[in-house]
């Protein structure tokens, strides 16, 4: 299967966007695809060879899973790459653009769910991230 790419423009400086993307406390607040899910715990060892684990759960307790991986590349304020526990690869790029940051996520799809539903789910999480950063940290403009 071909990798899937999603994008969004976050209206804030790259440093703010990067920090919100990687802070354990921030991750718990933005990392969900819909209002009926939440991220109940996070660990994030942001270094090459470091591991992360985010616990995702339905708010009604009906389902949950761990999203885990190991960092394989790190270029602060520009690029993160990791391999998920099932071997799929993910790359996130942060590109400053005026008073905003373009965030591009490219990931290997899994083979169980349709590619379009995976694209929609990951895009929903990235949309949640954008909304969170712009609400909590402002739009970075004066």
Tab-separated table of C-alpha atoms in Angstrom, residues 3-108:
chain	number	residue	atom	x	y	z
A	3	UNK	CA	1.848	5.840	2.199
A	4	UNK	CA	-0.905	8.299	3.149
A	5	UNK	CA	-0.207	12.029	3.623
A	6	UNK	CA	-2.294	14.524	5.566
A	7	UNK	CA	-1.624	18.234	6.165
A	8	UNK	CA	-2.767	21.257	8.077
A	9	UNK	CA	-1.649	24.850	8.630
A	10	UNK	CA	-1.425	25.786	12.313
A	11	UNK	CA	-1.484	29.525	12.923
A	12	UNK	CA	1.431	29.766	15.314
A	13	UNK	CA	5.235	29.763	15.333
A	14	UNK	CA	7.024	26.501	14.602
A	15	UNK	CA	8.541	26.394	18.106
A	16	UNK	CA	5.100	26.573	19.744
A	17	UNK	CA	3.640	24.015	17.335
A	18	UNK	CA	6.569	21.613	17.857
A	19	UNK	CA	6.368	21.886	21.645
A	20	UNK	CA	2.582	21.304	21.707
A	21	UNK	CA	2.982	18.301	19.403
A	22	UNK	CA	5.527	16.689	21.731
A	23	UNK	CA	4.545	17.756	25.275
A	24	UNK	CA	2.956	14.890	27.229
A	25	UNK	CA	0.442	17.246	28.866
A	26	UNK	CA	-0.544	18.832	25.544
A	27	UNK	CA	-0.821	15.455	23.764
A	28	UNK	CA	-3.441	14.311	26.289
A	29	UNK	CA	-5.570	17.334	25.391
A	30	UNK	CA	-5.472	17.195	21.563
A	31	UNK	CA	-4.876	13.536	20.671
A	32	UNK	CA	-8.328	12.283	19.693
A	33	UNK	CA	-10.214	11.936	16.427
A	34	UNK	CA	-13.637	12.768	17.902
A	35	UNK	CA	-15.269	14.127	21.044
A	36	UNK	CA	-16.264	10.635	22.234
A	37	UNK	CA	-12.599	9.535	22.543
A	38	UNK	CA	-9.770	10.809	24.721
A	39	UNK	CA	-6.106	10.200	25.412
A	40	UNK	CA	-5.885	9.005	29.006
A	41	UNK	CA	-2.104	8.727	29.396
A	42	UNK	CA	1.077	9.589	27.541
A	43	UNK	CA	4.771	8.864	27.782
A	44	UNK	CA	7.083	10.493	25.276
A	45	UNK	CA	10.873	10.040	25.272
A	46	UNK	CA	11.635	12.379	22.341
A	47	UNK	CA	15.079	11.217	21.189
A	48	UNK	CA	16.361	8.803	18.557
A	49	UNK	CA	15.745	5.350	20.015
A	50	UNK	CA	13.276	6.806	22.528
A	51	UNK	CA	9.799	5.347	22.803
A	52	UNK	CA	6.354	6.859	23.085
A	53	UNK	CA	3.027	5.402	24.188
A	54	UNK	CA	-0.365	7.098	24.087
A	55	UNK	CA	-3.416	5.389	25.586
A	56	UNK	CA	-6.549	6.100	23.560
A	57	UNK	CA	-9.970	5.209	24.999
A	58	UNK	CA	-13.630	5.715	24.179
A	59	UNK	CA	-15.113	7.964	26.857
A	60	UNK	CA	-17.867	5.409	27.478
A	61	UNK	CA	-15.234	2.744	28.237
A	62	UNK	CA	-16.312	0.511	25.336
A	63	UNK	CA	-12.904	0.408	23.590
A	64	UNK	CA	-9.292	1.427	23.927
A	65	UNK	CA	-5.835	0.847	22.518
A	66	UNK	CA	-2.201	1.854	22.939
A	67	UNK	CA	-0.530	3.822	20.140
A	68	UNK	CA	3.200	3.101	20.448
A	69	UNK	CA	6.451	3.498	18.575
A	70	UNK	CA	10.164	4.236	18.594
A	71	UNK	CA	11.757	7.421	17.248
A	72	UNK	CA	14.122	6.853	14.310
A	73	UNK	CA	14.930	10.442	13.262
A	74	UNK	CA	14.717	13.841	14.888
A	75	UNK	CA	15.476	17.284	13.484
A	76	UNK	CA	14.181	19.749	16.118
A	77	UNK	CA	11.461	22.111	14.863
A	78	UNK	CA	11.558	20.441	11.417
A	79	UNK	CA	11.096	16.660	11.323
A	80	UNK	CA	10.211	13.606	13.414
A	81	UNK	CA	10.219	10.014	12.171
A	82	UNK	CA	9.223	6.892	14.038
A	83	UNK	CA	8.379	3.246	13.566
A	84	UNK	CA	5.189	1.982	15.175
A	85	UNK	CA	5.267	-1.318	17.066
A	86	UNK	CA	3.703	-3.099	14.054
A	87	UNK	CA	6.592	-1.929	11.804
A	88	UNK	CA	4.779	0.858	9.964
A	89	UNK	CA	6.725	4.074	9.404
A	90	UNK	CA	5.549	7.631	10.120
A	91	UNK	CA	7.141	10.995	9.332
A	92	UNK	CA	5.992	14.410	10.563
A	93	UNK	CA	7.356	17.597	9.002
A	94	UNK	CA	7.033	21.094	10.469
A	95	UNK	CA	7.571	23.930	7.979
A	96	UNK	CA	7.403	27.589	9.094
A	97	UNK	CA	5.355	29.781	6.754
A	98	UNK	CA	4.972	33.438	7.753
A	99	UNK	CA	3.282	33.383	11.206
A	100	UNK	CA	2.096	29.797	10.761
A	101	UNK	CA	3.463	26.258	10.543
A	102	UNK	CA	2.578	23.688	7.920
A	103	UNK	CA	2.387	20.241	9.547
A	104	UNK	CA	2.602	17.285	7.147
A	105	UNK	CA	2.181	13.701	8.371
A	106	UNK	CA	2.990	10.754	6.110
A	107	UNK	CA	2.255	7.255	7.374
A	108	UNK	CA	2.166	3.678	6.173
